[in-house]
């Protein structure tokens, strides 16, 4: 059971240090825990969490080890910092920064090849769900990925991200079962996970953890989600 906190574009180095030092002492129950700070805060988080089991993940990673790719960061650079893994293909990257299934596939494959753990995100938009296209979208997004021991998929219905609308446990289970039938890897649920709904979601047979956005920015909420998931 993995609970990962995606901080998005929140928590600069100073705040990341304060948060991670407090996280060291928090009661997180018995689950694997990871935080995903913005690039500039990774070093601080790695340092503050040194000697703990809490993993530090980036929020994205380029496929080349180096080169003329302004604004991008590579796997060797992340590994040099002590970063353990990376999110790839978050819906905000797809929606606002034009990332495609093919680009996501290149990022995932090369991050895995270079030794990072990967959380690859998939999920349908509200319009796609309403049009009955959820399965088609998930099949398309997953068709470019290959199972790997270091790969985890996060099913994140776009309509549930940052909206306060959570998929029902039944909706999540149905989607997770489909994902697992297509790719044999652990599958996290993401989309407005809160301390109040975490236990019910992770109790579903094919839900192997959660990718938490907004609620991961508050230490008490994040720790409560970890504890709820460990029961
Ligand atoms: C996310 O950013 O991956 C996410 C699931 O966000 P939130 O929990 O805020 O919906």
PDB file of C-alpha atoms and ligand atoms in Angstrom:
ATOM      1  CA  UNK A   1       0.000   0.000   0.000  1.00  0.00           C
ATOM      2  CA  UNK A   2       1.599   3.265  -1.175  1.00  0.00           C
ATOM      3  CA  UNK A   3       0.369   6.737  -0.258  1.00  0.00           C
ATOM      4  CA  UNK A   4       2.088   9.435  -2.316  1.00  0.00           C
ATOM      5  CA  UNK A   5       1.599  13.172  -1.845  1.00  0.00           C
ATOM      6  CA  UNK A   6       1.753  15.265  -5.020  1.00  0.00           C
ATOM      7  CA  UNK A   7       2.576  18.786  -3.886  1.00  0.00           C
ATOM      8  CA  UNK A   8       2.166  20.272  -7.383  1.00  0.00           C
ATOM      9  CA  UNK A   9       3.511  23.875  -7.484  1.00  0.00           C
ATOM     10  CA  UNK A  10       3.394  24.348  -3.695  1.00  0.00           C
ATOM     11  CA  UNK A  11       6.081  24.342  -0.988  1.00  0.00           C
ATOM     12  CA  UNK A  12       9.384  25.980  -1.863  1.00  0.00           C
ATOM     13  CA  UNK A  13      12.596  24.700  -0.231  1.00  0.00           C
ATOM     14  CA  UNK A  14      12.011  26.342   3.154  1.00  0.00           C
ATOM     15  CA  UNK A  15       8.437  25.075   3.519  1.00  0.00           C
ATOM     16  CA  UNK A  16       9.453  21.659   2.186  1.00  0.00           C
ATOM     17  CA  UNK A  17      12.120  21.370   4.882  1.00  0.00           C
ATOM     18  CA  UNK A  18       9.685  22.299   7.638  1.00  0.00           C
ATOM     19  CA  UNK A  19       7.049  19.877   6.309  1.00  0.00           C
ATOM     20  CA  UNK A  20       9.436  16.942   5.872  1.00  0.00           C
ATOM     21  CA  UNK A  21      11.022  17.368   9.294  1.00  0.00           C
ATOM     22  CA  UNK A  22       7.526  17.225  10.816  1.00  0.00           C
ATOM     23  CA  UNK A  23       6.623  14.243   8.613  1.00  0.00           C
ATOM     24  CA  UNK A  24       9.554  12.292  10.095  1.00  0.00           C
ATOM     25  CA  UNK A  25       7.886  12.455  13.495  1.00  0.00           C
ATOM     26  CA  UNK A  26       4.279  11.944  12.372  1.00  0.00           C
ATOM     27  CA  UNK A  27       2.296   8.743  12.953  1.00  0.00           C
ATOM     28  CA  UNK A  28       1.860   7.412   9.413  1.00  0.00           C
ATOM     29  CA  UNK A  29       0.655   3.921  10.270  1.00  0.00           C
ATOM     30  CA  UNK A  30       2.043   0.978   8.359  1.00  0.00           C
ATOM     31  CA  UNK A  31       2.085   2.023   4.682  1.00  0.00           C
ATOM     32  CA  UNK A  32       4.751   3.043   2.173  1.00  0.00           C
ATOM     33  CA  UNK A  33       4.847   6.820   1.969  1.00  0.00           C
ATOM     34  CA  UNK A  34       6.264   9.188  -0.661  1.00  0.00           C
ATOM     35  CA  UNK A  35       6.236  12.937  -1.211  1.00  0.00           C
ATOM     36  CA  UNK A  36       6.526  14.619  -4.611  1.00  0.00           C
ATOM     37  CA  UNK A  37       7.803  18.189  -4.157  1.00  0.00           C
ATOM     38  CA  UNK A  38       8.537  20.642  -6.987  1.00  0.00           C
ATOM     39  CA  UNK A  39      12.059  20.353  -8.436  1.00  0.00           C
ATOM     40  CA  UNK A  40      13.522  23.223  -6.406  1.00  0.00           C
ATOM     41  CA  UNK A  41      12.491  21.572  -3.136  1.00  0.00           C
ATOM     42  CA  UNK A  42      13.720  18.044  -3.869  1.00  0.00           C
ATOM     43  CA  UNK A  43      17.164  18.446  -2.303  1.00  0.00           C
ATOM     44  CA  UNK A  44      15.698  19.873   0.880  1.00  0.00           C
ATOM     45  CA  UNK A  45      13.143  17.037   1.098  1.00  0.00           C
ATOM     46  CA  UNK A  46      15.793  14.359   0.487  1.00  0.00           C
ATOM     47  CA  UNK A  47      17.969  15.854   3.195  1.00  0.00           C
ATOM     48  CA  UNK A  48      15.126  16.229   5.704  1.00  0.00           C
ATOM     49  CA  UNK A  49      13.925  12.638   5.127  1.00  0.00           C
ATOM     50  CA  UNK A  50      17.375  11.006   5.060  1.00  0.00           C
ATOM     51  CA  UNK A  51      17.447   7.785   7.069  1.00  0.00           C
ATOM     52  CA  UNK A  52      13.662   7.317   6.879  1.00  0.00           C
ATOM     53  CA  UNK A  53      11.621   4.983   4.655  1.00  0.00           C
ATOM     54  CA  UNK A  54       9.751   7.925   3.120  1.00  0.00           C
ATOM     55  CA  UNK A  55      10.560   8.239  -0.587  1.00  0.00           C
ATOM     56  CA  UNK A  56      11.048  11.496  -2.445  1.00  0.00           C
ATOM     57  CA  UNK A  57       9.647  11.598  -5.991  1.00  0.00           C
ATOM     58  CA  UNK A  58       9.845  14.299  -8.661  1.00  0.00           C
ATOM     59  CA  UNK A  59       6.722  15.385 -10.540  1.00  0.00           C
ATOM     60  CA  UNK A  60       8.137  14.776 -14.021  1.00  0.00           C
ATOM     61  CA  UNK A  61      11.303  13.674 -15.785  1.00  0.00           C
ATOM     62  CA  UNK A  62      12.665  14.106 -19.328  1.00  0.00           C
ATOM     63  CA  UNK A  63      13.643  11.060 -21.408  1.00  0.00           C
ATOM     64  CA  UNK A  64      17.149  12.245 -22.345  1.00  0.00           C
ATOM     65  CA  UNK A  65      19.961  12.220 -19.759  1.00  0.00           C
ATOM     66  CA  UNK A  66      21.015  15.707 -20.874  1.00  0.00           C
ATOM     67  CA  UNK A  67      20.631  18.051 -23.833  1.00  0.00           C
ATOM     68  CA  UNK A  68      19.096  21.227 -25.198  1.00  0.00           C
ATOM     69  CA  UNK A  69      15.689  20.883 -23.508  1.00  0.00           C
ATOM     70  CA  UNK A  70      15.051  24.166 -21.737  1.00  0.00           C
ATOM     71  CA  UNK A  71      13.002  23.808 -18.583  1.00  0.00           C
ATOM     72  CA  UNK A  72      13.409  20.040 -18.338  1.00  0.00           C
ATOM     73  CA  UNK A  73      15.177  17.850 -15.751  1.00  0.00           C
ATOM     74  CA  UNK A  74      16.671  14.394 -16.357  1.00  0.00           C
ATOM     75  CA  UNK A  75      16.749  11.104 -14.449  1.00  0.00           C
ATOM     76  CA  UNK A  76      20.521  11.210 -13.735  1.00  0.00           C
ATOM     77  CA  UNK A  77      20.077  14.702 -12.253  1.00  0.00           C
ATOM     78  CA  UNK A  78      17.283  13.458  -9.990  1.00  0.00           C
ATOM     79  CA  UNK A  79      19.251  10.366  -8.968  1.00  0.00           C
ATOM     80  CA  UNK A  80      22.261  12.534  -8.125  1.00  0.00           C
ATOM     81  CA  UNK A  81      20.039  14.407  -5.641  1.00  0.00           C
ATOM     82  CA  UNK A  82      18.916  11.162  -3.986  1.00  0.00           C
ATOM     83  CA  UNK A  83      15.441  11.234  -5.524  1.00  0.00           C
ATOM     84  CA  UNK A  84      13.823   7.794  -5.603  1.00  0.00           C
ATOM     85  CA  UNK A  85      11.237   8.105  -8.354  1.00  0.00           C
ATOM     86  CA  UNK A  86       9.033  10.355 -10.421  1.00  0.00           C
ATOM     87  CA  UNK A  87       5.433  10.952 -11.392  1.00  0.00           C
ATOM     88  CA  UNK A  88       4.932  10.947 -15.183  1.00  0.00           C
ATOM     89  CA  UNK A  89       1.918  11.898 -17.286  1.00  0.00           C
ATOM     90  CA  UNK A  90      -0.065  13.731 -14.612  1.00  0.00           C
ATOM     91  CA  UNK A  91      -3.275  15.061 -16.143  1.00  0.00           C
ATOM     92  CA  UNK A  92      -2.134  18.638 -15.466  1.00  0.00           C
ATOM     93  CA  UNK A  93       0.925  17.940 -17.671  1.00  0.00           C
ATOM     94  CA  UNK A  94      -1.326  16.485 -20.357  1.00  0.00           C
ATOM     95  CA  UNK A  95      -3.952  19.268 -20.077  1.00  0.00           C
ATOM     96  CA  UNK A  96      -1.838  22.399 -19.662  1.00  0.00           C
ATOM     97  CA  UNK A  97       1.539  21.450 -21.154  1.00  0.00           C
ATOM     98  CA  UNK A  98       0.554  19.385 -24.155  1.00  0.00           C
ATOM     99  CA  UNK A  99       2.067  16.080 -23.052  1.00  0.00           C
ATOM    100  CA  UNK A 100       0.953  13.209 -25.262  1.00  0.00           C
ATOM    101  CA  UNK A 101       0.642   9.452 -24.725  1.00  0.00           C
ATOM    102  CA  UNK A 102       3.807   8.988 -26.817  1.00  0.00           C
ATOM    103  CA  UNK A 103       5.778  11.565 -24.806  1.00  0.00           C
ATOM    104  CA  UNK A 104       4.559  10.030 -21.559  1.00  0.00           C
ATOM    105  CA  UNK A 105       5.649   6.598 -22.795  1.00  0.00           C
ATOM    106  CA  UNK A 106       9.155   7.895 -23.611  1.00  0.00           C
ATOM    107  CA  UNK A 107       9.442   9.528 -20.192  1.00  0.00           C
ATOM    108  CA  UNK A 108       8.237   6.426 -18.368  1.00  0.00           C
ATOM    109  CA  UNK A 109      10.469   4.015 -20.256  1.00  0.00           C
ATOM    110  CA  UNK A 110      13.627   6.051 -19.904  1.00  0.00           C
ATOM    111  CA  UNK A 111      13.028   6.900 -16.227  1.00  0.00           C
ATOM    112  CA  UNK A 112      12.651   3.161 -15.522  1.00  0.00           C
ATOM    113  CA  UNK A 113      15.738   2.322 -17.609  1.00  0.00           C
ATOM    114  CA  UNK A 114      17.765   4.875 -15.700  1.00  0.00           C
ATOM    115  CA  UNK A 115      16.778   3.517 -12.299  1.00  0.00           C
ATOM    116  CA  UNK A 116      13.840   5.608 -11.071  1.00  0.00           C
ATOM    117  CA  UNK A 117      10.566   4.259  -9.727  1.00  0.00           C
ATOM    118  CA  UNK A 118       7.666   5.643 -11.779  1.00  0.00           C
ATOM    119  CA  UNK A 119       4.081   6.575 -10.971  1.00  0.00           C
ATOM    120  CA  UNK A 120       2.417   6.883 -14.391  1.00  0.00           C
ATOM    121  CA  UNK A 121      -0.927   8.688 -14.371  1.00  0.00           C
ATOM    122  CA  UNK A 122      -3.935   7.848 -16.520  1.00  0.00           C
ATOM    123  CA  UNK A 123      -7.577   8.886 -16.364  1.00  0.00           C
ATOM    124  CA  UNK A 124     -10.528  10.155 -18.342  1.00  0.00           C
ATOM    125  CA  UNK A 125     -12.026  13.658 -18.414  1.00  0.00           C
ATOM    126  CA  UNK A 126     -15.617  14.358 -17.411  1.00  0.00           C
ATOM    127  CA  UNK A 127     -16.657  14.717 -21.054  1.00  0.00           C
ATOM    128  CA  UNK A 128     -15.028  11.403 -21.915  1.00  0.00           C
ATOM    129  CA  UNK A 129     -16.804   9.641 -19.025  1.00  0.00           C
ATOM    130  CA  UNK A 130     -20.144  11.183 -19.991  1.00  0.00           C
ATOM    131  CA  UNK A 131     -19.619  10.068 -23.579  1.00  0.00           C
ATOM    132  CA  UNK A 132     -19.027   6.496 -22.368  1.00  0.00           C
ATOM    133  CA  UNK A 133     -15.381   6.607 -23.467  1.00  0.00           C
ATOM    134  CA  UNK A 134     -13.657   5.789 -20.171  1.00  0.00           C
ATOM    135  CA  UNK A 135     -12.560   2.326 -21.237  1.00  0.00           C
ATOM    136  CA  UNK A 136     -11.338   3.498 -24.643  1.00  0.00           C
ATOM    137  CA  UNK A 137      -9.307   6.310 -23.070  1.00  0.00           C
ATOM    138  CA  UNK A 138      -7.727   4.039 -20.456  1.00  0.00           C
ATOM    139  CA  UNK A 139      -6.919   1.420 -23.091  1.00  0.00           C
ATOM    140  CA  UNK A 140      -5.276   4.091 -25.287  1.00  0.00           C
ATOM    141  CA  UNK A 141      -3.254   5.633 -22.432  1.00  0.00           C
ATOM    142  CA  UNK A 142      -2.089   2.223 -21.176  1.00  0.00           C
ATOM    143  CA  UNK A 143      -1.350   0.757 -24.601  1.00  0.00           C
ATOM    144  CA  UNK A 144       1.984   2.625 -24.723  1.00  0.00           C
ATOM    145  CA  UNK A 145       3.189   1.355 -21.319  1.00  0.00           C
ATOM    146  CA  UNK A 146       4.877  -1.928 -20.407  1.00  0.00           C
ATOM    147  CA  UNK A 147       4.697  -3.643 -17.034  1.00  0.00           C
ATOM    148  CA  UNK A 148       7.805  -3.243 -14.917  1.00  0.00           C
ATOM    149  CA  UNK A 149       8.659  -4.061 -11.306  1.00  0.00           C
ATOM    150  CA  UNK A 150       9.356  -0.374 -10.685  1.00  0.00           C
ATOM    151  CA  UNK A 151       6.196   0.922 -12.354  1.00  0.00           C
ATOM    152  CA  UNK A 152       2.994   1.887 -10.549  1.00  0.00           C
ATOM    153  CA  UNK A 153      -0.037   3.342 -12.356  1.00  0.00           C
ATOM    154  CA  UNK A 154      -2.212   6.035 -10.786  1.00  0.00           C
ATOM    155  CA  UNK A 155      -5.822   6.035 -11.997  1.00  0.00           C
ATOM    156  CA  UNK A 156      -6.845   9.662 -11.666  1.00  0.00           C
ATOM    157  CA  UNK A 157     -10.183  10.569 -13.215  1.00  0.00           C
ATOM    158  CA  UNK A 158      -9.591  14.164 -14.323  1.00  0.00           C
ATOM    159  CA  UNK A 159     -13.067  15.211 -13.126  1.00  0.00           C
ATOM    160  CA  UNK A 160     -12.083  14.235  -9.567  1.00  0.00           C
ATOM    161  CA  UNK A 161      -8.745  16.051  -9.383  1.00  0.00           C
ATOM    162  CA  UNK A 162      -8.851  19.128  -7.206  1.00  0.00           C
ATOM    163  CA  UNK A 163     -12.629  19.319  -7.591  1.00  0.00           C
ATOM    164  CA  UNK A 164     -13.782  17.772  -4.323  1.00  0.00           C
ATOM    165  CA  UNK A 165     -15.647  15.178  -6.444  1.00  0.00           C
ATOM    166  CA  UNK A 166     -14.315  11.751  -5.557  1.00  0.00           C
ATOM    167  CA  UNK A 167     -14.988   8.649  -7.593  1.00  0.00           C
ATOM    168  CA  UNK A 168     -17.225   6.305  -5.653  1.00  0.00           C
ATOM    169  CA  UNK A 169     -15.412   3.200  -4.429  1.00  0.00           C
ATOM    170  CA  UNK A 170     -17.380   1.240  -7.077  1.00  0.00           C
ATOM    171  CA  UNK A 171     -16.262   3.546  -9.913  1.00  0.00           C
ATOM    172  CA  UNK A 172     -12.668   3.375  -8.701  1.00  0.00           C
ATOM    173  CA  UNK A 173     -12.772  -0.424  -8.381  1.00  0.00           C
ATOM    174  CA  UNK A 174     -14.214  -0.856 -11.873  1.00  0.00           C
ATOM    175  CA  UNK A 175     -11.522   1.338 -13.423  1.00  0.00           C
ATOM    176  CA  UNK A 176      -8.720  -0.257 -11.393  1.00  0.00           C
ATOM    177  CA  UNK A 177      -9.836  -3.752 -12.427  1.00  0.00           C
ATOM    178  CA  UNK A 178      -9.708  -2.638 -16.066  1.00  0.00           C
ATOM    179  CA  UNK A 179      -6.243  -1.087 -15.626  1.00  0.00           C
ATOM    180  CA  UNK A 180      -4.938  -4.254 -14.000  1.00  0.00           C
ATOM    181  CA  UNK A 181      -6.399  -6.434 -16.740  1.00  0.00           C
ATOM    182  CA  UNK A 182      -4.348  -4.396 -19.223  1.00  0.00           C
ATOM    183  CA  UNK A 183      -1.148  -3.918 -17.217  1.00  0.00           C
ATOM    184  CA  UNK A 184      -0.085  -6.099 -14.297  1.00  0.00           C
ATOM    185  CA  UNK A 185       1.175  -3.396 -11.909  1.00  0.00           C
ATOM    186  CA  UNK A 186      -0.040  -1.863  -8.634  1.00  0.00           C
ATOM    187  CA  UNK A 187      -2.665   0.851  -9.176  1.00  0.00           C
ATOM    188  CA  UNK A 188      -3.129   3.914  -6.981  1.00  0.00           C
ATOM    189  CA  UNK A 189      -6.340   5.956  -6.921  1.00  0.00           C
ATOM    190  CA  UNK A 190      -6.098   9.749  -7.204  1.00  0.00           C
ATOM    191  CA  UNK A 191      -8.799  12.412  -7.128  1.00  0.00           C
ATOM    192  CA  UNK A 192      -9.875  14.345  -4.045  1.00  0.00           C
ATOM    193  CA  UNK A 193      -8.694  11.713  -1.562  1.00  0.00           C
ATOM    194  CA  UNK A 194      -9.331  12.953   1.986  1.00  0.00           C
ATOM    195  CA  UNK A 195      -9.013  11.452   5.467  1.00  0.00           C
ATOM    196  CA  UNK A 196     -12.795  10.798   5.379  1.00  0.00           C
ATOM    197  CA  UNK A 197     -12.858   8.784   2.133  1.00  0.00           C
ATOM    198  CA  UNK A 198      -9.403   7.164   2.063  1.00  0.00           C
ATOM    199  CA  UNK A 199     -10.245   3.992   3.997  1.00  0.00           C
ATOM    200  CA  UNK A 200     -13.246   3.140   1.820  1.00  0.00           C
ATOM    201  CA  UNK A 201     -11.314   3.698  -1.407  1.00  0.00           C
ATOM    202  CA  UNK A 202      -8.230   1.695  -0.478  1.00  0.00           C
ATOM    203  CA  UNK A 203     -10.453  -1.118   0.848  1.00  0.00           C
ATOM    204  CA  UNK A 204     -11.372  -1.944  -2.775  1.00  0.00           C
ATOM    205  CA  UNK A 205      -9.620  -5.117  -3.916  1.00  0.00           C
ATOM    206  CA  UNK A 206      -7.779  -3.512  -6.853  1.00  0.00           C
ATOM    207  CA  UNK A 207      -6.850  -0.231  -5.146  1.00  0.00           C
ATOM    208  CA  UNK A 208      -3.231  -0.454  -3.991  1.00  0.00           C
ATOM    209  CA  UNK A 209      -2.851   3.006  -2.533  1.00  0.00           C
ATOM    210  CA  UNK A 210      -3.475   6.660  -3.309  1.00  0.00           C
ATOM    211  CA  UNK A 211      -1.933   9.622  -5.061  1.00  0.00           C
ATOM    212  CA  UNK A 212      -3.039  12.592  -2.988  1.00  0.00           C
ATOM    213  CA  UNK A 213      -2.911  16.202  -4.180  1.00  0.00           C
ATOM    214  CA  UNK A 214      -4.512  18.967  -2.109  1.00  0.00           C
ATOM    215  CA  UNK A 215      -4.846  16.976   1.107  1.00  0.00           C
ATOM    216  CA  UNK A 216      -1.133  16.090   1.041  1.00  0.00           C
ATOM    217  CA  UNK A 217      -0.210  19.732   1.678  1.00  0.00           C
ATOM    218  CA  UNK A 218      -1.583  19.593   5.196  1.00  0.00           C
ATOM    219  CA  UNK A 219       0.489  17.377   7.459  1.00  0.00           C
ATOM    220  CA  UNK A 220      -2.433  16.314   9.641  1.00  0.00           C
ATOM    221  CA  UNK A 221      -4.610  15.372   6.641  1.00  0.00           C
ATOM    222  CA  UNK A 222      -1.800  13.540   4.910  1.00  0.00           C
ATOM    223  CA  UNK A 223      -0.880  11.591   8.047  1.00  0.00           C
ATOM    224  CA  UNK A 224      -4.569  10.781   8.643  1.00  0.00           C
ATOM    225  CA  UNK A 225      -4.884   9.414   5.090  1.00  0.00           C
ATOM    226  CA  UNK A 226      -1.784   7.253   5.635  1.00  0.00           C
ATOM    227  CA  UNK A 227      -3.206   5.909   8.893  1.00  0.00           C
ATOM    228  CA  UNK A 228      -6.652   5.287   7.326  1.00  0.00           C
ATOM    229  CA  UNK A 229      -4.996   3.345   4.499  1.00  0.00           C
ATOM    230  CA  UNK A 230      -2.966   1.215   6.868  1.00  0.00           C
ATOM    231  CA  UNK A 231      -6.037  -0.245   8.609  1.00  0.00           C
TER     232      UNK A 231
HETATM  233  C1  LIG B   1      -3.360  14.934  -7.926  1.00  0.00           C
HETATM  234  O1  LIG B   1      -2.881  16.025  -8.122  1.00  0.00           O
HETATM  235  O2  LIG B   1      -2.766  13.931  -8.363  1.00  0.00           O
HETATM  236  C2  LIG B   1      -4.617  14.830  -7.177  1.00  0.00           C
HETATM  237  C3  LIG B   1      -5.197  13.660  -7.084  1.00  0.00           C
HETATM  238  O3  LIG B   1      -5.122  15.984  -6.631  1.00  0.00           O
HETATM  239  P1  LIG B   1      -6.325  16.132  -5.547  1.00  0.00           P
HETATM  240  O4  LIG B   1      -6.085  15.073  -4.503  1.00  0.00           O
HETATM  241  O5  LIG B   1      -6.199  17.512  -5.013  1.00  0.00           O
HETATM  242  O6  LIG B   1      -7.584  15.886  -6.286  1.00  0.00           O
END
